[in-house]
Structure formats: structure tokens, C-alpha cells
Short mmCIF file of C-alpha atoms and ligand atoms in Angstrom, two decimals:
data_model
loop_
_atom_site.label_atom_id
_atom_site.label_comp_id
_atom_site.label_asym_id
_atom_site.label_seq_id
_atom_site.Cartn_x
_atom_site.Cartn_y
_atom_site.Cartn_z
CA MET A 75 18.66 8.29 17.49
CA ALA A 76 16.79 8.06 20.77
CA GLU A 77 18.95 6.92 23.65
CA SER A 78 16.76 7.48 26.68
CA LEU A 79 13.64 5.54 25.64
CA THR A 80 12.63 2.31 27.32
CA ARG A 81 11.72 -0.98 25.65
CA THR A 82 8.11 -0.47 26.71
CA SER A 83 7.55 2.55 24.46
CA GLY A 84 4.51 2.53 22.20
CA VAL A 85 4.04 4.36 18.91
CA VAL A 86 2.04 7.47 18.00
CA LEU A 87 0.75 8.28 14.50
CA ARG A 88 1.42 12.00 14.05
CA GLY A 89 0.99 12.99 10.40
CA CYS A 90 0.10 11.77 6.94
CA GLY A 91 0.39 12.97 3.37
CA SER A 92 -0.14 11.80 -0.19
CA ALA A 93 0.66 12.63 -3.78
CA THR A 94 -0.61 11.37 -7.11
CA PRO A 95 0.60 11.99 -10.68
CA ASN A 96 -0.90 14.84 -12.68
CA ARG A 97 -2.27 12.68 -15.49
CA SER A 98 -5.59 10.85 -15.07
CA ILE A 99 -6.62 8.08 -17.48
CA SER A 100 -10.36 7.41 -17.52
CA ASN A 101 -12.04 4.12 -18.35
CA GLU A 102 -13.16 5.69 -21.64
CA ASP A 103 -9.53 6.58 -22.40
CA LEU A 104 -8.51 2.95 -21.84
CA GLY A 105 -11.22 1.86 -24.25
CA GLN A 106 -9.10 3.44 -27.00
CA ARG A 107 -6.32 0.97 -26.19
CA VAL A 108 -8.07 -2.33 -25.30
CA GLU A 109 -11.52 -3.76 -25.87
CA THR A 110 -13.27 -2.71 -22.69
CA SER A 111 -15.95 -0.32 -21.48
CA ASP A 112 -16.59 2.05 -18.61
CA SER A 113 -19.56 -0.05 -17.50
CA TRP A 114 -17.54 -3.33 -17.43
CA ILE A 115 -14.71 -1.79 -15.40
CA ARG A 116 -17.01 0.07 -12.97
CA SER A 117 -19.29 -2.89 -12.35
CA ARG A 118 -16.44 -5.42 -11.84
CA THR A 119 -14.01 -3.19 -9.93
CA GLY A 120 -15.54 0.15 -8.91
CA ILE A 121 -12.70 1.94 -10.72
CA ALA A 122 -13.49 4.98 -12.90
CA ALA A 123 -9.99 6.39 -13.49
CA ARG A 124 -6.35 5.93 -12.50
CA LYS A 125 -3.36 8.30 -12.28
CA VAL A 126 -0.24 7.44 -14.30
CA VAL A 127 3.24 8.92 -13.89
CA GLY A 128 4.38 11.06 -16.80
CA ALA A 129 7.83 11.35 -18.36
CA ASP A 130 8.80 14.15 -15.97
CA GLU A 131 7.64 12.37 -12.78
CA SER A 132 9.36 9.74 -10.63
CA LEU A 133 8.63 7.57 -7.63
CA ALA A 134 11.13 9.51 -5.51
CA GLU A 135 9.45 12.81 -6.42
CA LEU A 136 5.91 11.57 -5.63
CA SER A 137 7.21 10.03 -2.40
CA ALA A 138 8.91 13.29 -1.43
CA GLN A 139 5.72 15.29 -2.00
CA ALA A 140 3.71 12.87 0.16
CA ALA A 141 6.42 12.85 2.85
CA GLU A 142 6.68 16.65 2.97
CA ARG A 143 2.92 16.88 3.55
CA ALA A 144 3.11 14.33 6.37
CA LEU A 145 6.03 16.17 8.01
CA GLN A 146 4.18 19.46 7.68
CA MET A 147 1.08 17.99 9.36
CA ALA A 148 3.19 16.71 12.25
CA GLY A 149 5.14 19.98 12.46
CA TRP A 150 8.47 18.13 12.16
CA SER A 151 11.59 19.05 10.24
CA ALA A 152 13.06 16.38 7.95
CA ASP A 153 16.33 16.35 9.87
CA SER A 154 14.50 15.10 12.98
CA LEU A 155 13.83 11.73 11.29
CA ASP A 156 15.84 8.67 12.34
CA LEU A 157 14.59 6.28 9.66
CA ILE A 158 12.86 6.35 6.29
CA LEU A 159 11.18 3.13 5.18
CA LEU A 160 10.00 3.15 1.57
CA ALA A 161 7.57 0.33 0.83
CA THR A 162 7.66 -0.20 -2.91
CA SER A 163 7.91 -2.95 -5.51
CA THR A 164 8.61 -0.48 -8.31
CA PRO A 165 11.59 1.68 -7.31
CA ASP A 166 13.25 4.12 -9.71
CA ASP A 167 16.45 2.17 -9.00
CA LEU A 168 16.49 -1.56 -8.25
CA PHE A 169 19.17 -0.95 -5.63
CA GLY A 170 16.58 1.11 -3.74
CA SER A 171 14.92 4.52 -3.96
CA ALA A 172 14.72 5.34 -0.25
CA PRO A 173 18.15 7.04 -0.15
CA ARG A 174 17.08 9.31 -3.05
CA LEU A 175 13.99 10.20 -1.05
CA GLN A 176 16.17 10.91 1.97
CA ALA A 177 18.30 13.28 -0.13
CA ARG A 178 15.29 15.06 -1.62
CA LEU A 179 13.84 15.66 1.86
CA GLY A 180 17.16 16.73 3.36
CA ALA A 181 16.65 14.11 6.07
CA THR A 182 20.36 14.06 6.76
CA ASN A 183 20.11 12.16 10.06
CA ALA A 184 17.94 9.34 8.74
CA VAL A 185 19.00 5.94 7.49
CA ALA A 186 16.82 4.95 4.53
CA PHE A 187 15.99 1.68 2.84
CA ASP A 188 13.32 0.03 0.69
CA LEU A 189 10.98 -2.74 1.83
CA THR A 190 9.25 -4.92 -0.76
CA ALA A 191 5.98 -6.69 -0.04
CA ALA A 192 3.79 -5.63 -2.99
CA CYS A 193 0.35 -4.38 -1.93
CA SER A 194 1.01 -5.42 1.69
CA GLY A 195 4.18 -3.29 1.72
CA PHE A 196 2.86 -0.26 3.58
CA LEU A 197 1.34 -2.33 6.39
CA PHE A 198 4.49 -4.47 6.69
CA ALA A 199 6.62 -1.29 6.78
CA LEU A 200 4.40 0.35 9.42
CA VAL A 201 4.74 -2.71 11.66
CA THR A 202 8.51 -2.85 11.01
CA ALA A 203 8.85 0.83 11.92
CA ALA A 204 6.91 0.23 15.14
CA GLN A 205 9.50 -2.34 16.25
CA TYR A 206 12.33 0.23 15.99
CA LEU A 207 10.24 2.68 17.98
CA ARG A 208 9.17 0.20 20.65
CA THR A 209 12.70 -0.99 21.34
CA GLY A 210 13.75 2.61 21.86
CA ALA A 211 16.30 2.35 19.05
CA MET A 212 14.68 5.22 17.18
CA ALA A 213 12.33 8.10 17.98
CA ARG A 214 10.90 9.38 14.69
CA ILE A 215 10.21 7.40 11.52
CA LEU A 216 8.75 8.20 8.10
CA VAL A 217 6.97 5.32 6.36
CA VAL A 218 6.11 5.78 2.69
CA GLY A 219 4.05 3.43 0.52
CA ALA A 220 4.61 4.25 -3.15
CA ASP A 221 4.31 2.41 -6.43
CA GLN A 222 4.36 3.07 -10.15
CA LEU A 223 2.86 -0.16 -11.45
CA SER A 224 2.06 1.62 -14.73
CA ARG A 225 5.69 0.91 -15.70
CA TRP A 226 5.08 -2.84 -15.36
CA VAL A 227 1.52 -3.28 -16.59
CA ASN A 228 0.90 -4.89 -19.95
CA TRP A 229 -1.32 -2.14 -21.35
CA ASP A 230 -2.63 -4.59 -23.97
CA ASP A 231 -3.93 -7.04 -21.34
CA ARG A 232 -7.45 -5.88 -20.53
CA ARG A 233 -7.74 -8.41 -17.70
CA SER A 234 -5.14 -6.55 -15.64
CA CYS A 235 -4.39 -3.11 -17.11
CA VAL A 236 -7.69 -1.60 -16.01
CA LEU A 237 -6.90 -2.23 -12.34
CA PHE A 238 -3.71 -0.34 -11.57
CA GLY A 239 -2.49 3.21 -11.02
CA ASP A 240 0.41 5.14 -9.46
CA ALA A 241 0.59 7.07 -6.18
CA ALA A 242 2.52 7.70 -2.97
CA GLY A 243 1.31 7.99 0.61
CA ALA A 244 3.24 8.79 3.78
CA LEU A 245 2.88 8.45 7.54
CA VAL A 246 5.13 9.82 10.27
CA MET A 247 5.28 7.98 13.58
CA GLU A 248 7.07 8.58 16.85
CA ALA A 249 7.85 6.64 19.99
CA SER A 250 5.73 7.37 23.04
CA THR A 251 6.93 7.23 26.61
CA ASP A 252 3.54 7.81 28.25
CA GLY A 253 2.05 4.38 27.55
CA ARG A 254 0.08 5.45 24.51
CA ASP A 255 0.20 2.95 21.63
CA ASP A 256 -1.54 3.66 18.32
CA LEU A 257 -0.64 0.20 17.01
CA GLU A 258 -2.95 -1.85 19.21
CA GLY A 259 -2.22 -5.14 17.46
CA PHE A 260 -1.07 -6.68 14.20
CA LEU A 261 -0.78 -9.97 12.31
CA LEU A 262 1.37 -10.58 9.22
CA ARG A 263 1.33 -13.58 6.86
CA SER A 264 3.23 -14.86 3.79
CA ASP A 265 2.57 -17.87 1.56
CA GLY A 266 5.08 -18.17 -1.26
CA SER A 267 3.58 -21.49 -2.37
CA ARG A 268 0.71 -19.51 -3.92
CA GLY A 269 2.94 -16.78 -5.36
CA GLU A 270 2.37 -17.65 -9.01
CA VAL A 271 -1.14 -16.16 -9.03
CA LEU A 272 0.32 -12.64 -9.06
CA GLN A 273 3.85 -12.04 -10.31
CA LEU A 274 6.21 -9.56 -11.87
CA PRO A 275 8.80 -12.21 -12.82
CA GLN A 276 12.29 -11.92 -14.23
CA VAL A 277 12.80 -12.64 -17.92
CA SER A 278 14.40 -16.05 -18.38
CA GLU A 279 16.63 -15.27 -21.38
CA ARG A 280 20.25 -16.41 -21.22
CA ASN A 281 23.18 -14.72 -22.93
CA PRO A 282 26.67 -16.11 -23.57
CA LEU A 283 29.14 -15.35 -20.79
CA VAL A 284 32.51 -17.07 -21.39
CA GLY A 285 33.13 -20.32 -23.20
CA ASP A 286 30.00 -22.49 -22.95
CA SER A 287 28.66 -20.77 -19.90
CA THR A 288 25.76 -18.31 -19.99
CA HIS A 289 24.29 -15.72 -17.69
CA GLN A 290 20.70 -14.67 -17.20
CA CYS A 291 20.01 -11.22 -18.57
CA GLY A 292 18.30 -8.51 -16.61
CA GLY A 293 14.77 -7.28 -16.95
CA PHE A 294 11.30 -8.27 -15.91
CA LEU A 295 8.14 -9.37 -17.66
CA PRO A 296 4.93 -7.34 -17.18
CA ILE A 297 2.53 -8.15 -14.33
CA GLN A 298 0.99 -11.62 -14.65
CA MET A 299 -2.19 -12.14 -12.69
CA ASN A 300 -4.82 -14.81 -12.26
CA GLY A 301 -7.57 -12.38 -11.30
CA GLN A 302 -10.08 -14.93 -10.05
CA GLU A 303 -7.54 -16.66 -7.79
CA VAL A 304 -6.39 -13.31 -6.38
CA TYR A 305 -10.02 -12.41 -5.73
CA LYS A 306 -10.69 -15.71 -3.92
CA PHE A 307 -7.51 -15.30 -1.87
CA ALA A 308 -8.51 -11.80 -0.79
CA VAL A 309 -12.11 -12.53 0.19
CA ARG A 310 -11.03 -15.62 2.16
CA GLU A 311 -7.85 -14.44 3.93
CA VAL A 312 -8.66 -10.80 4.68
CA PRO A 313 -11.83 -11.39 6.75
CA ALA A 314 -10.07 -14.31 8.46
CA ILE A 315 -7.01 -12.32 9.55
CA LEU A 316 -9.11 -9.32 10.62
CA THR A 317 -11.41 -11.56 12.65
CA GLU A 318 -8.39 -13.15 14.35
CA LEU A 319 -6.92 -9.74 15.13
CA LEU A 320 -10.18 -8.41 16.57
CA GLN A 321 -10.45 -11.51 18.76
CA GLU A 322 -6.82 -11.25 19.92
CA THR A 323 -7.26 -7.61 20.88
CA GLY A 324 -10.71 -8.08 22.41
CA THR A 325 -12.24 -5.68 19.88
CA LYS A 326 -15.77 -5.85 18.48
CA ALA A 327 -16.56 -4.74 14.94
CA ASN A 328 -18.83 -2.08 16.49
CA ASP A 329 -15.83 -0.61 18.35
CA LEU A 330 -14.23 0.31 15.01
CA ASN A 331 -14.68 3.73 13.50
CA TRP A 332 -13.25 2.70 10.13
CA LEU A 333 -12.26 -0.25 7.99
CA LEU A 334 -9.25 0.79 5.87
CA LEU A 335 -8.44 -1.98 3.40
CA HIS A 336 -5.99 -2.15 0.53
CA GLN A 337 -7.93 -0.56 -2.32
CA ALA A 338 -7.83 -3.37 -4.88
CA ASN A 339 -11.41 -3.72 -5.97
CA GLN A 340 -14.74 -2.41 -4.59
CA ARG A 341 -16.21 -5.90 -4.73
CA ILE A 342 -13.42 -7.13 -2.42
CA LEU A 343 -14.03 -4.22 0.00
CA ASP A 344 -17.78 -4.96 0.04
CA ALA A 345 -17.29 -8.71 0.55
CA VAL A 346 -14.83 -8.23 3.44
CA ALA A 347 -17.07 -5.65 5.14
CA GLU A 348 -20.08 -7.92 4.84
CA ARG A 349 -18.23 -10.88 6.37
CA LEU A 350 -17.11 -8.68 9.29
CA SER A 351 -20.58 -7.10 9.65
CA VAL A 352 -19.14 -3.61 9.21
CA SER A 353 -21.66 -1.24 7.60
CA SER A 354 -20.66 0.27 4.26
CA ASP A 355 -20.60 3.83 5.68
CA ARG A 356 -17.59 2.81 7.81
CA VAL A 357 -15.62 1.37 4.87
CA LEU A 358 -13.14 3.85 3.40
CA SER A 359 -12.91 3.77 -0.39
CA ASN A 360 -11.30 6.02 -2.98
CA LEU A 361 -10.34 3.50 -5.63
CA ALA A 362 -12.82 4.97 -8.09
CA HIS A 363 -10.33 7.81 -8.68
CA TYR A 364 -6.99 5.98 -8.42
CA GLY A 365 -7.46 2.25 -9.00
CA ASN A 366 -5.10 -0.11 -7.22
CA THR A 367 -1.92 1.81 -6.39
CA SER A 368 -0.33 -1.14 -4.57
CA ALA A 369 1.69 -0.07 -1.50
CA ALA A 370 0.23 3.44 -1.73
CA THR A 371 -3.47 2.68 -1.36
CA ILE A 372 -3.69 2.55 2.44
CA PRO A 373 -1.70 5.73 3.25
CA VAL A 374 -3.35 7.68 0.40
CA MET A 375 -6.80 6.71 1.70
CA LEU A 376 -5.76 7.48 5.29
CA ASP A 377 -4.54 10.93 4.26
CA GLU A 378 -7.70 11.73 2.33
CA ALA A 379 -9.95 10.74 5.24
CA VAL A 380 -7.84 12.61 7.83
CA ARG A 381 -7.77 15.79 5.76
CA ASP A 382 -11.50 15.80 4.97
CA GLY A 383 -12.32 15.21 8.65
CA ARG A 384 -13.78 11.70 8.45
CA ILE A 385 -10.95 10.30 10.59
CA GLU A 386 -10.66 12.24 13.85
CA ALA A 387 -8.16 12.06 16.69
CA GLY A 388 -8.88 8.96 18.78
CA HIS A 389 -10.64 7.05 16.01
CA ARG A 390 -9.91 3.34 15.79
CA ILE A 391 -9.15 1.86 12.40
CA ALA A 392 -8.85 -1.79 11.33
CA SER A 393 -6.56 -2.00 8.33
CA SER A 394 -5.56 -4.86 6.06
CA GLY A 395 -3.10 -5.08 3.18
CA PHE A 396 -2.93 -8.03 0.80
CA GLY A 397 -1.33 -8.92 -2.48
CA ALA A 398 1.53 -10.52 -4.31
CA GLY A 399 3.83 -12.89 -2.49
CA LEU A 400 1.30 -13.93 -1.52
CA SER A 401 1.39 -11.64 1.47
CA TRP A 402 -1.26 -10.21 3.74
CA GLY A 403 -1.59 -8.57 7.11
CA ALA A 404 -3.84 -6.67 9.46
CA ALA A 405 -3.29 -3.89 11.98
CA LEU A 406 -5.52 -2.27 14.56
CA LEU A 407 -4.62 1.42 14.60
CA ARG A 408 -5.62 4.52 16.53
CA TRP A 409 -5.18 7.91 14.88
CA SER A 410 -3.62 10.57 17.14
CA GLY A 411 -2.54 13.28 14.71
CA PRO A 412 -0.33 16.27 15.50
CA ALA A 413 0.69 16.88 19.13
N1 ACO B 771 -13.14 -5.33 -20.20
C1 ACO B 771 -14.07 -6.12 -20.77
N2 ACO B 771 -14.08 -7.45 -20.59
C2 ACO B 771 -13.12 -7.99 -19.82
C3 ACO B 771 -12.12 -7.23 -19.22
C4 ACO B 771 -12.15 -5.83 -19.43
N3 ACO B 771 -11.24 -4.99 -18.90
N4 ACO B 771 -11.31 -8.05 -18.53
C5 ACO B 771 -11.78 -9.29 -18.68
N5 ACO B 771 -12.86 -9.26 -19.49
C6 ACO B 771 -13.69 -10.38 -19.92
C7 ACO B 771 -12.91 -11.67 -19.95
O1 ACO B 771 -12.20 -11.80 -21.16
C8 ACO B 771 -13.99 -12.68 -19.78
O2 ACO B 771 -14.58 -12.88 -21.03
P1 ACO B 771 -14.73 -14.38 -21.60
O3 ACO B 771 -15.63 -15.08 -20.60
O4 ACO B 771 -15.35 -14.15 -22.93
O5 ACO B 771 -13.35 -14.92 -21.62
C9 ACO B 771 -15.02 -11.98 -18.89
O6 ACO B 771 -14.73 -10.57 -18.97
C10 ACO B 771 -14.95 -12.41 -17.46
O7 ACO B 771 -13.57 -12.40 -17.04
P2 ACO B 771 -13.15 -12.76 -15.59
O8 ACO B 771 -11.67 -12.72 -15.49
O9 ACO B 771 -13.89 -14.00 -15.18
O10 ACO B 771 -13.78 -11.52 -14.79
P3 ACO B 771 -13.97 -11.35 -13.24
O11 ACO B 771 -15.38 -11.17 -12.92
O12 ACO B 771 -13.18 -12.38 -12.48
O13 ACO B 771 -13.26 -9.95 -12.99
C11 ACO B 771 -11.20 -9.04 -12.14
C12 ACO B 771 -11.89 -9.80 -13.29
C13 ACO B 771 -11.83 -7.66 -12.04
C14 ACO B 771 -9.74 -8.93 -12.49
C15 ACO B 771 -11.43 -9.81 -10.82
O14 ACO B 771 -11.07 -11.17 -10.98
C16 ACO B 771 -10.61 -9.22 -9.70
O15 ACO B 771 -10.86 -8.11 -9.27
N6 ACO B 771 -9.64 -9.96 -9.20
C17 ACO B 771 -8.73 -9.45 -8.18
C18 ACO B 771 -7.61 -8.74 -8.88
C19 ACO B 771 -6.81 -7.87 -7.95
O16 ACO B 771 -7.35 -7.23 -7.08
N7 ACO B 771 -5.52 -7.86 -8.19
C20 ACO B 771 -4.64 -7.06 -7.46
C21 ACO B 771 -4.35 -7.67 -6.13
S1 ACO B 771 -3.48 -6.71 -5.07
C22 ACO B 771 -1.83 -6.68 -5.51
O17 ACO B 771 -0.98 -7.12 -4.80
C23 ACO B 771 -1.46 -6.11 -6.81
#
């Protein structure tokens, strides 16, 4: 833990990494399971394929691969981490998978816990991590966004199964003492009153307990989604929260190098970019290859664009996550990269 930092510390984004399962399922493959077509899926979503965890893969393993790549980019050893935040709605263990990730990495000095906010999870975790860094309570934090929604998709529901895939993405951040702050602003929102449009609800079966009393049994139903309502929510709230953030931070759309949105659907990305007047060449998109990987989409996209040179040191990025809860948020980031 950092003891000498001041409350005025900012945060610096130092490294990123990602990992996806080995197995890719194309739109044509899915057509063997449900009545759909490559042209329907591509035209409505922009998705061509998705990666799905196999029997020998786990969320902790994917997360560890992504985290190791982020640590390697930053040039940090795992035992220098103070905190590991794992944003996921689909842990290997409902009690939390972050400690397993900590053990796999050998991050013996880090406390580790899960944070659940569906597709907004990575952004919420990044902002949470920044608070620990800014107060001076911690110096180095690993944030992972990882999900394996394939375990919870109804693969016979063509309205939802074509959308989702599995992946993990990681970001390592540290406290700065020189005034630099790569998190220039953020806004977070929740609205549980609209939560029923996208749910992974508990089963409501009851089993006998003792005497006349019963208990609810464990387990969850597959993902239930009202696609049109989710779409309307996204294209209304995401431009609104990004506009508010840009105003609050005195930023013009032209000042941004990149728009990095949760990769849910290409039509949502296009609609948000149009409303913000951001040209399509500044909108990052890789959902054609992975589909919607929930908490993983933003860090996986970040990692891809950093490694192929699109995102350079000093670039400014407006990011927004949105999804179940309902939850949504926006952050204005600057990429620093390794020291
Ligand atoms: N293949 C072929 N036909 C299909 C498929 C499919 N995979 N899915 C639906 N259809 C059919 C429907 O049955 C319907 O036919 P009908 O009129 O005969 O009943 C027709 O296509 C139109 O269906 P809609 O649901 O109206 O299609 P829409 O244009 O709304 O597209 C979609 C559906 C892609 C799901 C869209 O609503 C969407 O992208 N919504 C947002 C979903 C999303 O991003 N969810 C994740 C949010 S993030 C998170 O937190 C997880």
C-alpha cells in the first residue's frame, strides 16, 4: 500500500491486455442451431462471429492471460499490485473469482474482489479503482473486465443468442504525484426501475425446508432481453451522458481522438457517433469478431487499438459502458502507456 501519497494524486493508465477463448463460432455455425442467417445478423448487429469458452477454459484463466499481458506492457511484477478489481457478472464462483485470479497471478500483496455491473462493469471498476488511487490509499491497481455470457445464453433464442461472446480485458493503473490525471472526468448512472428489460434472474422454484416452510432453490434462468427496449435505452442515454461529460469537462467532440463504446451492436455505435458528430473513422469497433462480451468489450477494444498503434500516448478517449441494471456511465480518458 502507498503511504506517502497525497489526496490530490491523479491516475495514470500504464498497460493493457486481453484474451479470448480459442473457439470461434461464426454466424453460419449458429444457423445450424437456430433459424437465422449471416446476412440478418450482420445487417442488424455488425457481428460476424463470437468466441465461446470451451470445457478446458475458465473466466479466471482468461482473466489471468489478459492481466499478465497488461502487467508485461507496464513492466510491473504481479506482487507490486495493491488491488485487483474483477468486473464480471459471470464468475466461475458466485462468491467471487477475483481471489482465484490473484492466486493465478501470484499477486500476493493485492486484495481482490469482484464488482458486478453487467456491461458497464469495466467502466464502473475503472472509476472505483481511481478513487483508491486518488485518496492515496493504494498505488497500483489491476482492473479486469471479463465475462462468459455463453454459459447463460439460451442458445435456442435467436433474438439474443446471436449477440454474445466471451472474453477478458485488463488495464493496470497507478497513482500519479506529478499532477497528471488520465481520468479527466466521469459520470455513472443506475436505474433499477427499468431493470426488467435485460435480466439474468434467479429461478423462482421453492423446495420444502422444515415443516410447512420452504426455501428458494439456487440457480438462474438464461438471459432475458427485450432487444428493442435495450436499443432505445442505449441510443438515448449514451449520447446524453457523453454530451454532459464533454460539457462538464469543457471538451469538444473534435478534441477527442477516439470514441470507445461498449461493443453491443454496430448500429448503436453508429447512432451514438452520429448524435455526437464524431466521424466513423474515430469510432473504435471490433464487435464483428467477438460480439458483445459484456464487461470485457471496452478493455479488449482498448488493448487491440493500443497494440496496433491506433491509440498513441497522449490520445484522448471518450468511453461509455451501458447495459443491464440498467446501468450506464461515461469516462474521459487519456492514454499514457508504459513509463
Ligand atoms: N435471425 C433471424 N431473424 C431474427 C433473429 C435472428 N437472429 N432475431 C430476431 N429475428 C426476427 C424476429 O423474430 C422478428 O421477426 P417477426 O417480425 O417475424 O417476429 C424480426 O427478426 C425483427 O425482430 P426485432 O427484435 O424487431 O429485430 P431488431 O431490428 O430490433 O433487432 C436486436 C434485434 C439486434 C436484438 C436489436 O433490438 C438490438 O440490437 N438490441 C440491443 C440489444 C443489446 O445490445 N443487448 C445487449 C445490451 S448490453 C448488456 O448489458 C448485455
